């Protein structure tokens, strides 16, 4: 005979009580961990990205369902966010305004117990963290459709901050209307330049005569609709919700796998987690074969490169800086060997950071 509704609810109540007790016990242990950190270090680092990545990865691997592994990991992400806030309240700066995909990425990575602080430009996020006004920052670094965010790469060249983590976000763009929008009188659509480019084919097919106006961010595009009657905007879920906009059409991005990668920046080095990446800046004397010689040690040691970008070095014309991402941690023997080889060949290397691969 199947259980009655009341009996099932009684079982749920009993489990909820156990879960509540266990979660508070876990929080007590987080407090104790914070005490150990304070005893061991006069300038303790409470946020441990390598530990969080290990916890979340293990949650996903051992999950038996029926809750989906990703959903279970997101649940524990929030539990750890609350535990970390008990150890030390966190301020995380991000490329604003409120409602940007960067804020979405910051909350996905740190959970909702952090104080997220919107700033107007990428270099302002770096400065906020450098000044100690925020513990960490989150900035966009590349999009699968439009490529790299050059302002982020350029800012690293003049910053001492380290990369402590990465976040990958599937990007869905929606066509939005404001409370005063007259659908039959629309003459313009607002969005960030990259977003307009990522929706180019859809706009050509559906709004070919509507003027496309780039603004500083998708959230700013959404914000403008509050006061305008002849405009539409393209933005994501958070911006639509934040500014109370109506979805005219969902998911208008040209590429369904459109993903943006974000970097977490801070002032700490991150120990190995077991599933890491390393980002570095490499410069060398401009000569034929410079780049191929730079890449040879990686191939010889069997280390996979995940990104390679070049940017003008700004020190001399036609002199370039190479941004290289590879798998592994800078403490790994094979990668250490590669770095020694590169320096031995006369290149200058600056490790931007070794950090856990994105788990969520
Ligand atoms: O293990 C630690 O170092 C903790 O502080 C505990 C904990 C957790 O809740 O599991 C919380 C914050 C850290 O970023 C990592 C993990």
mmCIF file of N, CA and C in Angstrom, residues 29-139:
data_model
loop_
_atom_site.group_PDB
_atom_site.id
_atom_site.type_symbol
_atom_site.label_atom_id
_atom_site.label_comp_id
_atom_site.label_asym_id
_atom_site.label_seq_id
_atom_site.Cartn_x
_atom_site.Cartn_y
_atom_site.Cartn_z
ATOM 1 N N UNK A 29 31.361 24.130 12.034
ATOM 2 C CA UNK A 29 32.712 23.688 11.634
ATOM 3 C C UNK A 29 33.404 24.766 10.796
ATOM 4 N N UNK A 30 32.620 25.465 9.970
ATOM 5 C CA UNK A 30 33.210 26.553 9.178
ATOM 6 C C UNK A 30 33.739 27.641 10.105
ATOM 7 N N UNK A 31 32.982 27.917 11.168
ATOM 8 C CA UNK A 31 33.460 28.881 12.179
ATOM 9 C C UNK A 31 34.792 28.408 12.761
ATOM 10 N N UNK A 32 34.854 27.111 13.064
ATOM 11 C CA UNK A 32 36.086 26.560 13.664
ATOM 12 C C UNK A 32 37.249 26.647 12.678
ATOM 13 N N UNK A 33 36.942 26.416 11.396
ATOM 14 C CA UNK A 33 37.974 26.529 10.357
ATOM 15 C C UNK A 33 38.489 27.974 10.314
ATOM 16 N N UNK A 34 37.586 28.927 10.426
ATOM 17 C CA UNK A 34 38.004 30.344 10.407
ATOM 18 C C UNK A 34 38.917 30.638 11.597
ATOM 19 N N UNK A 35 38.602 30.056 12.753
ATOM 20 C CA UNK A 35 39.463 30.272 13.941
ATOM 21 C C UNK A 35 40.866 29.725 13.692
ATOM 22 N N UNK A 36 40.933 28.554 13.056
ATOM 23 C CA UNK A 36 42.250 27.971 12.741
ATOM 24 C C UNK A 36 43.002 28.895 11.786
ATOM 25 N N UNK A 37 42.287 29.407 10.780
ATOM 26 C CA UNK A 37 42.953 30.281 9.793
ATOM 27 C C UNK A 37 43.500 31.540 10.479
ATOM 28 N N UNK A 38 42.729 32.077 11.432
ATOM 29 C CA UNK A 38 43.182 33.293 12.130
ATOM 30 C C UNK A 38 44.372 32.989 13.020
ATOM 31 N N UNK A 39 44.362 31.786 13.622
ATOM 32 C CA UNK A 39 45.494 31.425 14.505
ATOM 33 C C UNK A 39 46.770 31.222 13.695
ATOM 34 N N UNK A 40 46.597 30.653 12.481
ATOM 35 C CA UNK A 40 47.788 30.270 11.693
ATOM 36 C C UNK A 40 48.356 31.404 10.855
ATOM 37 N N UNK A 41 47.547 32.480 10.652
ATOM 38 C CA UNK A 41 48.008 33.514 9.719
ATOM 39 C C UNK A 41 47.516 34.877 10.204
ATOM 40 N N UNK A 42 48.455 35.807 10.303
ATOM 41 C CA UNK A 42 48.077 37.157 10.758
ATOM 42 C C UNK A 42 47.227 37.862 9.698
ATOM 43 N N UNK A 43 47.352 37.376 8.446
ATOM 44 C CA UNK A 43 46.520 37.951 7.379
ATOM 45 C C UNK A 43 45.791 36.797 6.691
ATOM 46 N N UNK A 44 44.806 36.187 7.375
ATOM 47 C CA UNK A 44 44.214 34.933 6.893
ATOM 48 C C UNK A 44 43.434 35.102 5.592
ATOM 49 N N UNK A 45 43.498 34.051 4.770
ATOM 50 C CA UNK A 45 42.718 34.008 3.530
ATOM 51 C C UNK A 45 41.583 33.014 3.767
ATOM 52 N N UNK A 46 40.356 33.497 3.769
ATOM 53 C CA UNK A 46 39.222 32.623 4.098
ATOM 54 C C UNK A 46 38.690 31.899 2.862
ATOM 55 N N UNK A 47 38.621 32.596 1.744
ATOM 56 C CA UNK A 47 38.094 31.983 0.516
ATOM 57 C C UNK A 47 39.158 31.053 -0.069
ATOM 58 N N UNK A 48 38.854 29.802 -0.212
ATOM 59 C CA UNK A 48 39.804 28.801 -0.717
ATOM 60 C C UNK A 48 39.233 28.168 -1.994
ATOM 61 N N UNK A 49 39.523 28.734 -3.159
ATOM 62 C CA UNK A 49 38.925 28.230 -4.410
ATOM 63 C C UNK A 49 39.252 26.767 -4.695
ATOM 64 N N UNK A 50 40.460 26.356 -4.320
ATOM 65 C CA UNK A 50 40.843 24.957 -4.583
ATOM 66 C C UNK A 50 39.991 23.996 -3.755
ATOM 67 N N UNK A 51 39.721 24.352 -2.521
ATOM 68 C CA UNK A 51 38.899 23.504 -1.648
ATOM 69 C C UNK A 51 37.452 23.486 -2.142
ATOM 70 N N UNK A 52 36.945 24.660 -2.546
ATOM 71 C CA UNK A 52 35.553 24.727 -3.011
ATOM 72 C C UNK A 52 35.385 23.896 -4.277
ATOM 73 N N UNK A 53 36.373 23.987 -5.175
ATOM 74 C CA UNK A 53 36.294 23.202 -6.422
ATOM 75 C C UNK A 53 36.288 21.710 -6.105
ATOM 76 N N UNK A 54 37.118 21.281 -5.125
ATOM 77 C CA UNK A 54 37.163 19.859 -4.748
ATOM 78 C C UNK A 54 35.826 19.407 -4.158
ATOM 79 N N UNK A 55 35.240 20.251 -3.292
ATOM 80 C CA UNK A 55 33.962 19.881 -2.667
ATOM 81 C C UNK A 55 32.883 19.732 -3.733
ATOM 82 N N UNK A 56 32.806 20.730 -4.629
ATOM 83 C CA UNK A 56 31.736 20.715 -5.643
ATOM 84 C C UNK A 56 31.939 19.586 -6.652
ATOM 85 N N UNK A 57 33.200 19.335 -7.026
ATOM 86 C CA UNK A 57 33.477 18.249 -7.979
ATOM 87 C C UNK A 57 33.076 16.908 -7.384
ATOM 88 N N UNK A 58 33.382 16.728 -6.091
ATOM 89 C CA UNK A 58 33.053 15.452 -5.418
ATOM 90 C C UNK A 58 31.531 15.278 -5.327
ATOM 91 N N UNK A 59 30.838 16.386 -5.064
ATOM 92 C CA UNK A 59 29.357 16.352 -4.996
ATOM 93 C C UNK A 59 28.800 15.854 -6.328
ATOM 94 N N UNK A 60 29.325 16.412 -7.415
ATOM 95 C CA UNK A 60 28.820 16.017 -8.744
ATOM 96 C C UNK A 60 29.133 14.549 -9.036
ATOM 97 N N UNK A 61 30.352 14.121 -8.676
ATOM 98 C CA UNK A 61 30.779 12.755 -9.035
ATOM 99 C C UNK A 61 30.019 11.682 -8.270
ATOM 100 N N UNK A 62 29.687 11.964 -6.971
ATOM 101 C CA UNK A 62 29.070 10.881 -6.181
ATOM 102 C C UNK A 62 27.546 10.978 -6.181
ATOM 103 N N UNK A 63 27.008 12.017 -6.878
ATOM 104 C CA UNK A 63 25.560 12.216 -6.825
ATOM 105 C C UNK A 63 24.820 11.043 -7.466
ATOM 106 N N UNK A 64 23.791 10.534 -6.779
ATOM 107 C CA UNK A 64 23.043 9.373 -7.287
ATOM 108 C C UNK A 64 21.669 9.755 -7.830
ATOM 109 N N UNK A 65 21.237 11.039 -7.713
ATOM 110 C CA UNK A 65 19.904 11.427 -8.162
ATOM 111 C C UNK A 65 18.840 11.023 -7.141
ATOM 112 N N UNK A 66 17.567 11.343 -7.363
ATOM 113 C CA UNK A 66 17.026 11.941 -8.602
ATOM 114 C C UNK A 66 17.387 13.402 -8.835
ATOM 115 N N UNK A 67 17.954 14.108 -7.832
ATOM 116 C CA UNK A 67 18.363 15.496 -8.117
ATOM 117 C C UNK A 67 19.558 15.451 -9.067
ATOM 118 N N UNK A 68 19.520 16.270 -10.094
ATOM 119 C CA UNK A 68 20.601 16.346 -11.081
ATOM 120 C C UNK A 68 21.914 16.791 -10.410
ATOM 121 N N UNK A 69 23.034 16.224 -10.837
ATOM 122 C CA UNK A 69 24.320 16.525 -10.213
ATOM 123 C C UNK A 69 24.662 18.007 -10.222
ATOM 124 N N UNK A 70 24.373 18.688 -11.333
ATOM 125 C CA UNK A 70 24.657 20.139 -11.452
ATOM 126 C C UNK A 70 23.800 20.925 -10.451
ATOM 127 N N UNK A 71 22.521 20.501 -10.322
ATOM 128 C CA UNK A 71 21.612 21.202 -9.390
ATOM 129 C C UNK A 71 22.059 20.967 -7.955
ATOM 130 N N UNK A 72 22.515 19.735 -7.667
ATOM 131 C CA UNK A 72 22.995 19.426 -6.312
ATOM 132 C C UNK A 72 24.250 20.252 -6.003
ATOM 133 N N UNK A 73 25.119 20.392 -6.991
ATOM 134 C CA UNK A 73 26.346 21.185 -6.774
ATOM 135 C C UNK A 73 25.993 22.649 -6.533
ATOM 136 N N UNK A 74 24.978 23.145 -7.253
ATOM 137 C CA UNK A 74 24.552 24.541 -7.046
ATOM 138 C C UNK A 74 23.995 24.735 -5.630
ATOM 139 N N UNK A 75 23.314 23.705 -5.135
ATOM 140 C CA UNK A 75 22.773 23.765 -3.764
ATOM 141 C C UNK A 75 23.923 23.871 -2.758
ATOM 142 N N UNK A 76 24.948 23.024 -2.952
ATOM 143 C CA UNK A 76 26.101 23.068 -2.030
ATOM 144 C C UNK A 76 26.936 24.334 -2.229
ATOM 145 N N UNK A 77 26.877 24.894 -3.433
ATOM 146 C CA UNK A 77 27.560 26.158 -3.685
ATOM 147 C C UNK A 77 26.988 27.227 -2.749
ATOM 148 N N UNK A 78 25.662 27.218 -2.612
ATOM 149 C CA UNK A 78 25.002 28.198 -1.733
ATOM 150 C C UNK A 78 25.296 27.903 -0.260
ATOM 151 N N UNK A 79 25.381 26.626 0.093
ATOM 152 C CA UNK A 79 25.715 26.269 1.482
ATOM 153 C C UNK A 79 27.111 26.776 1.820
ATOM 154 N N UNK A 80 28.046 26.563 0.901
ATOM 155 C CA UNK A 80 29.427 27.027 1.151
ATOM 156 C C UNK A 80 29.495 28.546 1.161
ATOM 157 N N UNK A 81 28.663 29.187 0.344
ATOM 158 C CA UNK A 81 28.637 30.659 0.317
ATOM 159 C C UNK A 81 28.215 31.197 1.678
ATOM 160 N N UNK A 82 27.217 30.556 2.271
ATOM 161 C CA UNK A 82 26.735 30.973 3.604
ATOM 162 C C UNK A 82 27.810 30.691 4.660
ATOM 163 N N UNK A 83 28.457 29.527 4.537
ATOM 164 C CA UNK A 83 29.531 29.186 5.498
ATOM 165 C C UNK A 83 30.698 30.162 5.377
ATOM 166 N N UNK A 84 31.070 30.500 4.133
ATOM 167 C CA UNK A 84 32.177 31.455 3.940
ATOM 168 C C UNK A 84 31.812 32.817 4.525
ATOM 169 N N UNK A 85 30.562 33.228 4.352
ATOM 170 C CA UNK A 85 30.128 34.533 4.881
ATOM 171 C C UNK A 85 30.199 34.536 6.408
ATOM 172 N N UNK A 86 30.004 33.364 7.032
ATOM 173 C CA UNK A 86 30.142 33.274 8.494
ATOM 174 C C UNK A 86 31.606 33.426 8.902
ATOM 175 N N UNK A 87 32.492 32.975 8.006
ATOM 176 C CA UNK A 87 33.925 33.129 8.295
ATOM 177 C C UNK A 87 34.359 34.579 8.082
ATOM 178 N N UNK A 88 33.914 35.132 6.939
ATOM 179 C CA UNK A 88 34.226 36.536 6.651
ATOM 180 C C UNK A 88 33.258 37.030 5.576
ATOM 181 N N UNK A 89 32.492 38.100 5.834
ATOM 182 C CA UNK A 89 31.621 38.657 4.787
ATOM 183 C C UNK A 89 32.469 39.080 3.592
ATOM 184 N N UNK A 90 32.051 38.691 2.377
ATOM 185 C CA UNK A 90 32.852 38.921 1.162
ATOM 186 C C UNK A 90 32.225 40.034 0.311
ATOM 187 N N UNK A 91 33.096 40.920 -0.181
ATOM 188 C CA UNK A 91 32.661 41.912 -1.180
ATOM 189 C C UNK A 91 33.292 41.519 -2.507
ATOM 190 N N UNK A 92 32.462 41.351 -3.531
ATOM 191 C CA UNK A 92 32.942 40.938 -4.860
ATOM 192 C C UNK A 92 32.528 42.008 -5.868
ATOM 193 N N UNK A 93 33.535 42.665 -6.463
ATOM 194 C CA UNK A 93 33.265 43.699 -7.473
ATOM 195 C C UNK A 93 33.053 43.026 -8.830
ATOM 196 N N UNK A 94 32.189 43.618 -9.650
ATOM 197 C CA UNK A 94 31.949 43.039 -10.988
ATOM 198 C C UNK A 94 31.658 44.168 -11.962
ATOM 199 N N UNK A 95 31.796 43.852 -13.252
ATOM 200 C CA UNK A 95 31.489 44.823 -14.310
ATOM 201 C C UNK A 95 29.967 45.011 -14.346
ATOM 202 N N UNK A 96 29.562 46.215 -13.910
ATOM 203 C CA UNK A 96 28.123 46.471 -13.798
ATOM 204 C C UNK A 96 27.568 47.044 -15.091
ATOM 205 N N UNK A 97 26.324 47.649 -14.947
ATOM 206 C CA UNK A 97 25.593 47.882 -13.697
ATOM 207 C C UNK A 97 24.908 46.603 -13.193
ATOM 208 N N UNK A 98 24.053 46.723 -12.209
ATOM 209 C CA UNK A 98 23.264 45.585 -11.719
ATOM 210 C C UNK A 98 22.589 44.907 -12.913
ATOM 211 N N UNK A 99 22.603 43.555 -12.910
ATOM 212 C CA UNK A 99 21.852 42.862 -13.961
ATOM 213 C C UNK A 99 22.695 42.391 -15.130
ATOM 214 N N UNK A 100 24.015 42.635 -15.090
ATOM 215 C CA UNK A 100 24.838 42.168 -16.219
ATOM 216 C C UNK A 100 25.109 40.665 -16.099
ATOM 217 N N UNK A 101 25.561 40.092 -17.226
ATOM 218 C CA UNK A 101 25.953 38.682 -17.180
ATOM 219 C C UNK A 101 27.122 38.500 -16.225
ATOM 220 N N UNK A 102 27.942 39.542 -16.073
ATOM 221 C CA UNK A 102 29.079 39.419 -15.152
ATOM 222 C C UNK A 102 28.586 39.279 -13.716
ATOM 223 N N UNK A 103 27.484 39.971 -13.377
ATOM 224 C CA UNK A 103 26.934 39.783 -12.026
ATOM 225 C C UNK A 103 26.398 38.357 -11.878
ATOM 226 N N UNK A 104 25.743 37.882 -12.938
ATOM 227 C CA UNK A 104 25.223 36.508 -12.929
ATOM 228 C C UNK A 104 26.371 35.520 -12.703
ATOM 229 N N UNK A 105 27.506 35.786 -13.368
ATOM 230 C CA UNK A 105 28.681 34.903 -13.226
ATOM 231 C C UNK A 105 29.247 34.992 -11.807
ATOM 232 N N UNK A 106 29.285 36.194 -11.259
ATOM 233 C CA UNK A 106 29.818 36.383 -9.892
ATOM 234 C C UNK A 106 28.973 35.606 -8.882
ATOM 235 N N UNK A 107 27.656 35.674 -9.009
ATOM 236 C CA UNK A 107 26.781 34.981 -8.065
ATOM 237 C C UNK A 107 26.800 33.476 -8.299
ATOM 238 N N UNK A 108 26.992 33.070 -9.547
ATOM 239 C CA UNK A 108 27.112 31.627 -9.838
ATOM 240 C C UNK A 108 28.370 31.063 -9.169
ATOM 241 N N UNK A 109 29.454 31.853 -9.187
ATOM 242 C CA UNK A 109 30.733 31.350 -8.662
ATOM 243 C C UNK A 109 30.816 31.454 -7.147
ATOM 244 N N UNK A 110 30.358 32.577 -6.577
ATOM 245 C CA UNK A 110 30.529 32.813 -5.139
ATOM 246 C C UNK A 110 29.283 32.489 -4.325
ATOM 247 N N UNK A 111 28.141 32.282 -5.002
ATOM 248 C CA UNK A 111 26.891 32.092 -4.275
ATOM 249 C C UNK A 111 26.287 33.437 -3.907
ATOM 250 N N UNK A 112 25.090 33.407 -3.339
ATOM 251 C CA UNK A 112 24.346 34.640 -3.105
ATOM 252 C C UNK A 112 24.596 35.267 -1.735
ATOM 253 N N UNK A 113 25.514 34.690 -0.936
ATOM 254 C CA UNK A 113 25.772 35.280 0.389
ATOM 255 C C UNK A 113 26.846 36.365 0.322
ATOM 256 N N UNK A 114 27.394 36.622 -0.879
ATOM 257 C CA UNK A 114 28.391 37.694 -0.993
ATOM 258 C C UNK A 114 27.688 39.025 -1.280
ATOM 259 N N UNK A 115 28.412 40.118 -0.963
ATOM 260 C CA UNK A 115 27.945 41.446 -1.369
ATOM 261 C C UNK A 115 28.543 41.727 -2.741
ATOM 262 N N UNK A 116 27.705 41.842 -3.767
ATOM 263 C CA UNK A 116 28.241 42.084 -5.119
ATOM 264 C C UNK A 116 28.168 43.585 -5.404
ATOM 265 N N UNK A 117 29.300 44.126 -5.896
ATOM 266 C CA UNK A 117 29.456 45.577 -6.066
ATOM 267 C C UNK A 117 29.638 45.917 -7.546
ATOM 268 N N UNK A 118 28.654 46.582 -8.203
ATOM 269 C CA UNK A 118 28.783 46.900 -9.634
ATOM 270 C C UNK A 118 29.726 48.076 -9.874
ATOM 271 N N UNK A 119 30.619 47.944 -10.876
ATOM 272 C CA UNK A 119 31.505 49.057 -11.242
ATOM 273 C C UNK A 119 31.364 49.306 -12.733
ATOM 274 N N UNK A 120 31.704 50.532 -13.154
ATOM 275 C CA UNK A 120 31.376 50.967 -14.515
ATOM 276 C C UNK A 120 32.298 50.476 -15.600
ATOM 277 N N UNK A 121 33.486 50.007 -15.236
ATOM 278 C CA UNK A 121 34.429 49.581 -16.286
ATOM 279 C C UNK A 121 35.330 48.487 -15.724
ATOM 280 N N UNK A 122 35.919 47.717 -16.633
ATOM 281 C CA UNK A 122 36.753 46.571 -16.243
ATOM 282 C C UNK A 122 37.941 47.034 -15.407
ATOM 283 N N UNK A 123 38.596 48.127 -15.818
ATOM 284 C CA UNK A 123 39.771 48.557 -15.036
ATOM 285 C C UNK A 123 39.372 49.059 -13.651
ATOM 286 N N UNK A 124 38.123 49.523 -13.495
ATOM 287 C CA UNK A 124 37.656 49.926 -12.156
ATOM 288 C C UNK A 124 37.503 48.706 -11.244
ATOM 289 N N UNK A 125 37.115 47.569 -11.831
ATOM 290 C CA UNK A 125 37.016 46.340 -11.030
ATOM 291 C C UNK A 125 38.407 45.954 -10.521
ATOM 292 N N UNK A 126 39.402 46.022 -11.426
ATOM 293 C CA UNK A 126 40.779 45.711 -11.005
ATOM 294 C C UNK A 126 41.214 46.645 -9.875
ATOM 295 N N UNK A 127 40.951 47.958 -10.054
ATOM 296 C CA UNK A 127 41.410 48.940 -9.061
ATOM 297 C C UNK A 127 40.738 48.721 -7.707
ATOM 298 N N UNK A 128 39.437 48.338 -7.735
ATOM 299 C CA UNK A 128 38.706 48.126 -6.480
ATOM 300 C C UNK A 128 39.335 46.996 -5.664
ATOM 301 N N UNK A 129 39.781 45.945 -6.380
ATOM 302 C CA UNK A 129 40.404 44.811 -5.688
ATOM 303 C C UNK A 129 41.824 45.172 -5.257
ATOM 304 N N UNK A 130 42.562 45.853 -6.133
ATOM 305 C CA UNK A 130 43.937 46.274 -5.786
ATOM 306 C C UNK A 130 43.932 47.167 -4.546
ATOM 307 N N UNK A 131 42.910 48.007 -4.430
ATOM 308 C CA UNK A 131 42.844 48.944 -3.297
ATOM 309 C C UNK A 131 42.345 48.256 -2.024
ATOM 310 N N UNK A 132 41.889 47.004 -2.162
ATOM 311 C CA UNK A 132 41.386 46.288 -0.982
ATOM 312 C C UNK A 132 39.946 46.657 -0.636
ATOM 313 N N UNK A 133 39.290 47.409 -1.541
ATOM 314 C CA UNK A 133 37.888 47.801 -1.287
ATOM 315 C C UNK A 133 36.931 46.651 -1.619
ATOM 316 N N UNK A 134 37.435 45.683 -2.357
ATOM 317 C CA UNK A 134 36.671 44.443 -2.604
ATOM 318 C C UNK A 134 37.653 43.278 -2.449
ATOM 319 N N UNK A 135 37.161 42.146 -1.949
ATOM 320 C CA UNK A 135 38.063 40.985 -1.779
ATOM 321 C C UNK A 135 38.425 40.383 -3.137
ATOM 322 N N UNK A 136 37.439 40.304 -4.027
ATOM 323 C CA UNK A 136 37.665 39.694 -5.344
ATOM 324 C C UNK A 136 36.912 40.497 -6.401
ATOM 325 N N UNK A 137 37.267 40.213 -7.664
ATOM 326 C CA UNK A 137 36.548 40.840 -8.771
ATOM 327 C C UNK A 137 36.196 39.783 -9.794
ATOM 328 N N UNK A 138 35.177 40.064 -10.616
ATOM 329 C CA UNK A 138 34.808 39.164 -11.718
ATOM 330 C C UNK A 138 34.705 40.002 -12.991
ATOM 331 N N UNK A 139 35.449 39.591 -14.015
ATOM 332 C CA UNK A 139 35.476 40.334 -15.292
ATOM 333 C C UNK A 139 35.334 39.348 -16.452
#
